[in-house]
């Protein structure tokens, strides 16, 4: 066998083996074969004026055939869907608004109503950059905690990484009582 | 030397990759299959039920081996699992109905909740059978318990005769109970 042929074979077979390994590794990642998952659509860049509140919409999708509890499930022990955001120190993250869930009942318990999200749902996050923050783009990170079920089984609670970017812009010049004393303000 | 066709090399590489992928995957999932038939019982394929030692809600140690000679319905559940909640009253009824014949229902809570919360849930549901706090290792012994509920039907000889993944009808559960209760009769007849 020629050296050239061996090199060519290795060049093709090695990536093949690596591909196999990668496929195996991906199979073991959380959410791959351990039940359904929720996905997040890429968030659109939201522009927010510094010092003022802005609403950031975040879109999620529950895999078909499954449901997750809403933020306000009907029963005491059910795990609600909750979004938590870790914000930079100079951007205040306020209230997260959750949509109302849909009341459904399982085939085996037609009288018990569950309040759930299915398919697409949107959360909104209130953000307010502080007045002193530099006008720029900021990436915010968080996690969506949820617990999914289908009609016959439930899967352990999961946590979906969430990230979105906001663009902070300067607002219109603030009204200053005595502009004459500031060399930086020209009305 | 004859030049090798690159297409052949690519095909060989893909075949090797696929063999690796499915081979490792099958090996990884083998324990689930080894715990018995997927839906209905088949004694020829039954396997010994892994023993465990867990703390029950009343602080005692609960071992599967303590129930040898009994037909055991082993139910993995959690407080956040609505289908599990639907099954529990069925298990209470079935324990009442078949307890005298040797049925023992055992619950294993695969739950991160506080023990007090689990105890409150169990009390609210009127559970009349022992419930233990689960451990991941025990779940792994039973195939991973990747979702709930999962119920294993263990005969009087301590072998898994059937298993039900997810919520099924009460009738189906009762049929499986009858099978494991009958296992003593079959064993006695075989010994004659």
Short mmCIF file of C-alpha atoms in Angstrom, two decimals:
data_model
loop_
_atom_site.label_atom_id
_atom_site.label_comp_id
_atom_site.label_asym_id
_atom_site.label_seq_id
_atom_site.Cartn_x
_atom_site.Cartn_y
_atom_site.Cartn_z
CA UNK A 1 0.00 0.00 0.00
CA UNK A 2 1.42 3.37 -0.97
CA UNK A 3 2.11 6.06 1.58
CA UNK A 4 0.01 8.46 -0.44
CA UNK A 5 -2.97 6.13 -0.30
CA UNK A 6 -2.55 5.59 3.46
CA UNK A 7 -2.46 9.34 4.01
CA UNK A 8 -5.57 9.82 1.88
CA UNK A 9 -7.37 7.06 3.76
CA UNK A 10 -6.42 8.51 7.13
CA UNK A 11 -7.46 11.97 6.00
CA UNK A 12 -10.95 10.70 5.27
CA UNK A 13 -11.37 7.94 7.87
CA UNK A 14 -10.13 10.01 10.81
CA UNK A 15 -12.75 12.74 10.34
CA UNK A 16 -15.29 9.95 9.95
CA UNK A 17 -14.31 8.49 13.32
CA UNK A 18 -14.36 11.95 14.85
CA UNK A 19 -17.82 12.50 13.35
CA UNK A 20 -18.98 9.27 14.96
CA UNK A 21 -17.57 10.44 18.26
CA UNK A 22 -19.24 13.79 17.91
CA UNK A 23 -22.57 12.17 17.14
CA UNK A 24 -22.19 9.99 20.21
CA UNK A 25 -21.22 12.96 22.35
CA UNK A 26 -24.18 14.98 21.15
CA UNK A 27 -26.47 12.07 21.99
CA UNK A 28 -25.34 12.29 25.59
CA UNK A 29 -25.91 16.01 25.97
CA UNK A 30 -28.77 17.16 28.19
CA UNK A 31 -32.08 17.20 26.42
CA UNK A 32 -31.04 14.96 23.55
CA UNK A 33 -32.43 11.62 24.58
CA UNK A 34 -33.81 12.53 27.97
CA UNK A 35 -37.09 13.97 26.91
CA UNK A 36 -38.45 17.01 25.25
CA UNK A 37 -36.96 20.44 25.28
CA UNK A 38 -37.96 24.03 24.87
CA UNK A 39 -36.10 26.12 22.32
CA UNK A 40 -35.61 29.85 22.16
CA UNK A 41 -35.77 31.76 18.90
CA UNK A 42 -32.87 34.15 18.32
CA UNK A 43 -33.87 37.36 20.08
CA UNK A 44 -34.15 40.51 18.02
CA UNK A 45 -31.91 43.38 19.06
CA UNK A 46 -33.96 45.73 21.21
CA UNK A 47 -33.00 49.40 21.40
CA UNK A 48 -33.45 50.99 24.80
CA UNK A 49 -32.86 54.60 25.76
CA UNK A 50 -30.64 54.91 28.80
CA UNK A 51 -32.46 55.96 31.88
CA UNK A 52 -35.73 54.72 30.44
CA UNK A 53 -37.48 51.34 30.58
CA UNK A 54 -37.74 49.12 27.54
CA UNK A 55 -39.48 45.83 26.86
CA UNK A 56 -37.56 42.93 25.37
CA UNK A 57 -39.68 40.17 23.78
CA UNK A 58 -38.32 36.63 24.01
CA UNK A 59 -39.86 33.85 21.95
CA UNK A 60 -39.87 30.22 22.98
CA UNK A 61 -41.23 27.05 21.47
CA UNK A 62 -42.34 23.87 23.23
CA UNK A 63 -41.70 20.75 21.16
CA UNK A 64 -44.90 19.41 19.58
CA UNK A 65 -46.71 16.82 21.70
CA UNK A 66 -45.44 18.23 25.00
CA UNK A 67 -46.49 20.94 27.41
CA UNK A 68 -44.75 22.81 30.18
CA UNK A 69 -46.37 24.30 33.23
CA UNK A 70 -47.24 27.96 32.91
CA UNK A 71 -45.82 30.49 35.34
CA UNK A 72 -48.92 29.90 37.45
CA UNK A 73 -49.76 26.20 37.39
CA UNK A 74 -53.01 25.17 39.01
CA UNK A 75 -51.57 22.75 41.53
CA UNK A 76 -49.32 23.33 44.52
CA UNK A 77 -46.52 20.92 43.67
CA UNK A 78 -46.22 21.60 39.95
CA UNK A 79 -43.06 23.43 38.91
CA UNK A 80 -43.76 26.81 37.28
CA UNK A 81 -41.91 28.12 34.25
CA UNK A 82 -39.61 30.88 35.48
CA UNK A 83 -37.17 33.11 33.63
CA UNK A 84 -34.26 34.54 35.58
CA UNK A 85 -31.83 37.05 34.08
CA UNK A 86 -28.39 38.00 35.31
CA UNK A 87 -27.97 41.61 34.25
CA UNK A 88 -24.83 43.74 34.10
CA UNK A 89 -24.62 46.02 37.14
CA UNK A 90 -25.65 49.16 35.28
CA UNK A 91 -28.69 47.67 33.58
CA UNK A 92 -31.66 47.01 35.81
CA UNK A 93 -33.78 44.01 34.92
CA UNK A 94 -37.37 44.43 36.03
CA UNK A 95 -40.51 42.41 35.79
CA UNK A 96 -40.80 39.40 33.51
CA UNK A 97 -44.27 39.20 31.99
CA UNK A 98 -45.60 35.70 31.38
CA UNK A 99 -48.53 34.95 29.09
CA UNK A 100 -51.58 33.28 30.58
CA UNK A 101 -51.41 29.53 30.20
CA UNK A 102 -53.90 27.29 28.48
CA UNK A 103 -56.12 25.06 30.61
CA UNK A 104 -55.87 21.44 29.53
CA UNK A 105 -56.79 18.08 31.04
CA UNK A 106 -55.09 14.75 30.62
CA UNK A 107 -57.09 11.92 29.02
CA UNK A 108 -56.94 9.88 32.25
CA UNK A 109 -58.08 12.78 34.44
CA UNK A 110 -60.59 14.84 32.48
CA UNK A 111 -61.68 16.80 35.53
CA UNK A 112 -58.20 18.02 36.55
CA UNK A 113 -57.19 21.22 34.79
CA UNK A 114 -53.54 22.01 34.19
CA UNK A 115 -52.41 25.48 33.18
CA UNK A 116 -49.69 25.05 30.57
CA UNK A 117 -47.77 26.48 27.65
CA UNK A 118 -47.74 24.59 24.37
CA UNK A 119 -46.25 25.53 21.00
CA UNK A 120 -44.99 29.10 20.77
CA UNK A 121 -45.12 31.50 23.68
CA UNK A 122 -43.57 34.86 24.36
CA UNK A 123 -42.19 36.39 27.55
CA UNK A 124 -41.29 40.05 27.90
CA UNK A 125 -38.52 41.37 30.08
CA UNK A 126 -38.45 44.93 31.35
CA UNK A 127 -34.98 46.44 31.27
CA UNK A 128 -33.81 49.91 32.27
CA UNK A 129 -30.24 51.00 31.62
CA UNK A 130 -29.03 53.44 34.24
CA UNK A 131 -28.47 57.05 33.13
CA UNK A 132 -24.72 56.71 33.48
CA UNK A 133 -24.32 53.61 31.31
CA UNK A 134 -22.29 54.00 28.11
CA UNK A 135 -24.26 53.87 24.88
CA UNK A 136 -23.40 50.46 23.45
CA UNK A 137 -24.65 46.94 22.93
CA UNK A 138 -24.99 44.70 25.98
CA UNK A 139 -25.50 40.95 26.12
CA UNK A 140 -27.73 39.69 28.91
CA UNK A 141 -27.80 36.07 30.02
CA UNK A 142 -30.27 34.03 31.98
CA UNK A 143 -32.07 30.73 32.30
CA UNK A 144 -35.58 29.51 31.64
CA UNK A 145 -36.50 26.86 34.16
CA UNK A 146 -39.32 24.59 33.10
CA UNK A 147 -40.70 21.12 33.57
CA UNK A 148 -42.23 19.32 30.63
CA UNK A 149 -44.74 16.51 30.26
CA UNK A 150 -46.70 14.80 27.56
CA UNK A 151 -50.08 13.15 28.04
CA UNK A 152 -48.61 10.17 29.85
CA UNK A 153 -45.25 11.08 31.38
CA UNK A 154 -43.27 13.93 32.89
CA UNK A 155 -39.61 14.77 32.50
CA UNK A 156 -37.29 16.16 35.17
CA UNK A 157 -37.06 19.95 35.47
CA UNK A 158 -34.67 21.54 33.01
CA UNK A 159 -32.93 24.84 32.60
CA UNK A 160 -32.57 26.43 29.16
CA UNK A 161 -29.79 29.00 28.71
CA UNK A 162 -31.22 32.30 27.51
CA UNK A 163 -29.36 35.25 26.03
CA UNK A 164 -30.36 38.43 24.31
CA UNK A 165 -28.73 41.69 23.31
CA UNK A 166 -29.93 45.20 23.90
CA UNK A 167 -28.64 48.38 22.32
CA UNK A 168 -28.48 51.27 24.75
CA UNK A 169 -28.70 54.69 23.13
CA UNK A 170 -28.39 58.20 24.51
CA UNK A 171 -31.66 59.92 25.09
CA UNK A 172 -32.44 63.46 24.12
CA UNK A 173 -30.38 66.00 26.07
CA UNK A 174 -31.78 66.45 29.53
CA UNK A 175 -33.19 69.80 30.54
CA UNK A 176 -30.61 71.64 32.60
CA UNK A 177 -31.61 74.46 34.90
CA UNK A 178 -28.53 76.61 34.34
CA UNK A 179 -26.88 75.66 31.07
CA UNK A 180 -24.52 78.53 31.26
CA UNK A 181 -22.53 76.76 33.96
CA UNK A 182 -21.91 73.66 31.84
CA UNK A 183 -19.46 73.85 28.98
CA UNK A 184 -20.86 70.56 27.56
CA UNK A 185 -24.45 71.60 27.03
CA UNK A 186 -25.45 73.75 24.09
CA UNK A 187 -29.14 74.33 23.53
CA UNK B 1 -0.31 0.33 -7.65
CA UNK B 2 -3.98 0.69 -8.54
CA UNK B 3 -5.43 4.03 -7.46
CA UNK B 4 -8.27 3.78 -4.87
CA UNK B 5 -11.55 5.38 -5.68
CA UNK B 6 -12.13 8.33 -3.23
CA UNK B 7 -15.84 7.46 -3.12
CA UNK B 8 -14.99 4.04 -1.67
CA UNK B 9 -12.86 5.70 1.00
CA UNK B 10 -15.68 8.08 1.91
CA UNK B 11 -18.19 5.21 2.10
CA UNK B 12 -15.82 3.23 4.36
CA UNK B 13 -15.38 6.27 6.60
CA UNK B 14 -19.12 6.84 6.89
CA UNK B 15 -19.76 3.15 7.63
CA UNK B 16 -17.09 3.20 10.38
CA UNK B 17 -18.58 6.38 11.85
CA UNK B 18 -22.09 4.93 11.85
CA UNK B 19 -20.91 1.64 13.37
CA UNK B 20 -19.15 3.55 16.11
CA UNK B 21 -22.18 5.73 16.75
CA UNK B 22 -24.76 2.97 16.93
CA UNK B 23 -22.44 0.48 18.62
CA UNK B 24 -21.60 2.81 21.49
CA UNK B 25 -25.18 3.99 21.73
CA UNK B 26 -26.52 0.44 21.93
CA UNK B 27 -23.96 -0.49 24.56
CA UNK B 28 -24.89 2.57 26.59
CA UNK B 29 -28.61 1.79 26.55
CA UNK B 30 -28.31 -1.93 27.20
CA UNK B 31 -29.29 -1.78 30.90
CA UNK B 32 -32.77 -0.50 30.01
CA UNK B 33 -33.47 -3.43 27.74
CA UNK B 34 -32.08 -5.91 30.23
CA UNK B 35 -34.66 -5.04 32.83
CA UNK B 36 -37.33 -6.98 31.05
CA UNK B 37 -39.92 -6.62 28.33
CA UNK B 38 -40.98 -3.16 27.25
CA UNK B 39 -44.70 -3.49 27.67
CA UNK B 40 -46.13 -6.85 28.59
CA UNK B 41 -44.54 -9.46 30.76
CA UNK B 42 -42.51 -12.33 29.39
CA UNK B 43 -41.07 -14.53 32.13
CA UNK B 44 -38.42 -15.95 29.82
CA UNK B 45 -36.89 -12.50 29.51
CA UNK B 46 -37.30 -11.44 33.15
CA UNK B 47 -34.29 -10.34 35.17
CA UNK B 48 -33.65 -10.11 38.90
CA UNK B 49 -34.86 -6.78 40.26
CA UNK B 50 -31.90 -4.77 41.57
CA UNK B 51 -32.04 -4.54 45.35
CA UNK B 52 -31.86 -1.13 46.97
CA UNK B 53 -31.64 0.43 50.38
CA UNK B 54 -33.44 3.76 50.71
CA UNK B 55 -34.74 5.87 53.53
CA UNK B 56 -38.51 5.84 53.84
CA UNK B 57 -40.55 8.91 54.76
CA UNK B 58 -40.87 7.63 58.32
CA UNK B 59 -37.07 7.40 58.65
CA UNK B 60 -36.77 3.65 58.31
CA UNK B 61 -34.56 1.82 55.85
CA UNK B 62 -36.53 0.37 52.99
CA UNK B 63 -34.95 -2.54 51.11
CA UNK B 64 -36.52 -4.37 48.21
CA UNK B 65 -35.11 -7.60 49.61
CA UNK B 66 -37.26 -7.11 52.72
CA UNK B 67 -40.26 -7.96 50.55
CA UNK B 68 -39.03 -11.23 49.14
CA UNK B 69 -41.92 -13.63 48.72
CA UNK B 70 -44.29 -10.78 47.97
CA UNK B 71 -45.39 -9.50 44.59
CA UNK B 72 -44.03 -5.96 44.46
CA UNK B 73 -45.27 -3.03 42.41
CA UNK B 74 -42.36 -0.60 42.42
CA UNK B 75 -43.41 2.88 41.34
CA UNK B 76 -40.97 5.73 40.62
CA UNK B 77 -42.75 9.07 40.89
CA UNK B 78 -42.35 12.74 41.83
CA UNK B 79 -44.51 15.44 43.37
CA UNK B 80 -44.27 17.51 40.16
CA UNK B 81 -45.52 14.65 38.00
CA UNK B 82 -49.22 14.98 37.26
CA UNK B 83 -49.64 11.52 35.68
CA UNK B 84 -48.04 10.08 38.85
CA UNK B 85 -50.67 11.86 40.87
CA UNK B 86 -53.39 10.24 38.78
CA UNK B 87 -51.97 6.76 39.42
CA UNK B 88 -51.60 7.07 43.18
CA UNK B 89 -55.27 6.59 44.10
CA UNK B 90 -55.26 3.52 41.84
CA UNK B 91 -52.28 2.11 43.74
CA UNK B 92 -54.08 2.79 47.03
CA UNK B 93 -57.13 0.86 45.76
CA UNK B 94 -55.01 -1.97 44.38
CA UNK B 95 -53.03 -2.26 47.62
CA UNK B 96 -56.32 -2.58 49.49
CA UNK B 97 -57.70 -5.09 47.00
CA UNK B 98 -54.65 -7.34 46.60
CA UNK B 99 -52.62 -6.72 49.77
CA UNK B 100 -54.04 -9.82 51.46
CA UNK B 101 -52.95 -11.90 48.45
CA UNK B 102 -49.37 -10.73 48.82
CA UNK B 103 -49.13 -7.50 46.85
CA UNK B 104 -46.86 -4.78 48.19
CA UNK B 105 -46.83 -1.41 46.48
CA UNK B 106 -43.62 0.56 47.03
CA UNK B 107 -43.20 4.20 46.01
CA UNK B 108 -39.85 5.82 45.28
CA UNK B 109 -39.96 9.62 45.09
CA UNK B 110 -37.44 10.84 42.51
CA UNK B 111 -37.84 14.35 43.72
CA UNK B 112 -35.64 17.26 44.73
CA UNK B 113 -38.38 18.52 47.02
CA UNK B 114 -37.93 18.70 50.75
CA UNK B 115 -38.77 15.49 52.58
CA UNK B 116 -41.50 17.34 54.49
CA UNK B 117 -43.11 18.43 51.21
CA UNK B 118 -43.04 14.89 49.90
CA UNK B 119 -44.56 13.64 53.16
CA UNK B 120 -47.31 16.25 52.93
CA UNK B 121 -48.04 15.26 49.34
CA UNK B 122 -48.21 11.59 50.27
CA UNK B 123 -50.49 12.32 53.20
CA UNK B 124 -52.78 14.50 51.06
CA UNK B 125 -53.03 11.69 48.51
CA UNK B 126 -53.99 9.18 51.20
CA UNK B 127 -51.14 6.84 50.29
CA UNK B 128 -51.32 3.55 52.21
CA UNK B 129 -48.00 2.01 51.13
CA UNK B 130 -44.35 2.75 51.99
CA UNK B 131 -42.67 5.58 50.14
CA UNK B 132 -38.90 6.05 50.03
CA UNK B 133 -36.76 8.99 48.99
CA UNK B 134 -35.11 7.99 45.72
CA UNK B 135 -31.49 8.20 44.70
CA UNK B 136 -30.13 8.59 41.20
CA UNK B 137 -28.07 5.41 41.59
CA UNK B 138 -31.21 3.39 42.26
CA UNK B 139 -32.87 4.96 39.24
CA UNK B 140 -29.82 4.02 37.17
CA UNK B 141 -30.09 0.42 38.36
CA UNK B 142 -33.60 0.41 36.92
CA UNK B 143 -32.58 1.74 33.53
CA UNK B 144 -32.14 5.43 34.18
CA UNK B 145 -35.69 6.56 35.04
CA UNK B 146 -35.53 9.32 32.47
CA UNK B 147 -39.18 10.22 32.88
CA UNK B 148 -41.98 9.52 35.31
CA UNK B 149 -43.98 7.58 36.21
CA UNK B 150 -42.16 4.29 35.73
CA UNK B 151 -43.55 1.16 37.33
CA UNK B 152 -41.91 -2.23 37.66
CA UNK B 153 -43.79 -5.41 38.48
CA UNK B 154 -41.62 -7.77 40.49
CA UNK B 155 -42.73 -11.33 41.12
CA UNK B 156 -42.44 -13.25 44.40
CA UNK B 157 -39.04 -14.58 43.33
CA UNK B 158 -37.73 -11.03 42.98
CA UNK B 159 -37.69 -10.90 39.18
CA UNK B 160 -38.96 -8.04 37.05
CA UNK B 161 -41.83 -9.55 35.08
CA UNK B 162 -43.22 -6.40 33.55
CA UNK B 163 -42.74 -2.66 33.43
CA UNK B 164 -44.89 0.28 32.48
CA UNK B 165 -43.33 3.54 31.37
CA UNK B 166 -45.62 6.52 31.58
CA UNK B 167 -49.27 6.54 32.59
CA UNK B 168 -51.34 3.58 31.48
CA UNK B 169 -54.86 2.55 32.35
CA UNK B 170 -55.71 1.12 35.76
CA UNK B 171 -56.88 -2.08 34.06
CA UNK B 172 -53.48 -2.65 32.48
CA UNK B 173 -51.78 -2.15 35.84
CA UNK B 174 -54.19 -4.55 37.50
CA UNK B 175 -53.50 -7.19 34.83
CA UNK B 176 -49.78 -6.95 35.53
CA UNK B 177 -50.44 -7.25 39.27
CA UNK B 178 -52.43 -10.44 38.71
CA UNK B 179 -49.49 -11.89 36.76
CA UNK B 180 -46.96 -11.28 39.53
CA UNK B 181 -49.37 -12.51 42.17
CA UNK B 182 -49.82 -15.71 40.16
CA UNK B 183 -46.07 -16.25 40.01
CA UNK B 184 -46.12 -18.10 43.35
CA UNK B 185 -48.66 -20.57 42.04
CA UNK B 186 -46.60 -21.19 38.93
CA UNK B 187 -43.43 -21.67 40.95
CA UNK B 188 -45.17 -24.12 43.29
CA UNK B 189 -46.61 -26.10 40.39
CA UNK B 190 -43.22 -26.24 38.68
CA UNK B 191 -41.67 -27.60 41.87
CA UNK B 192 -44.19 -30.49 42.05
#
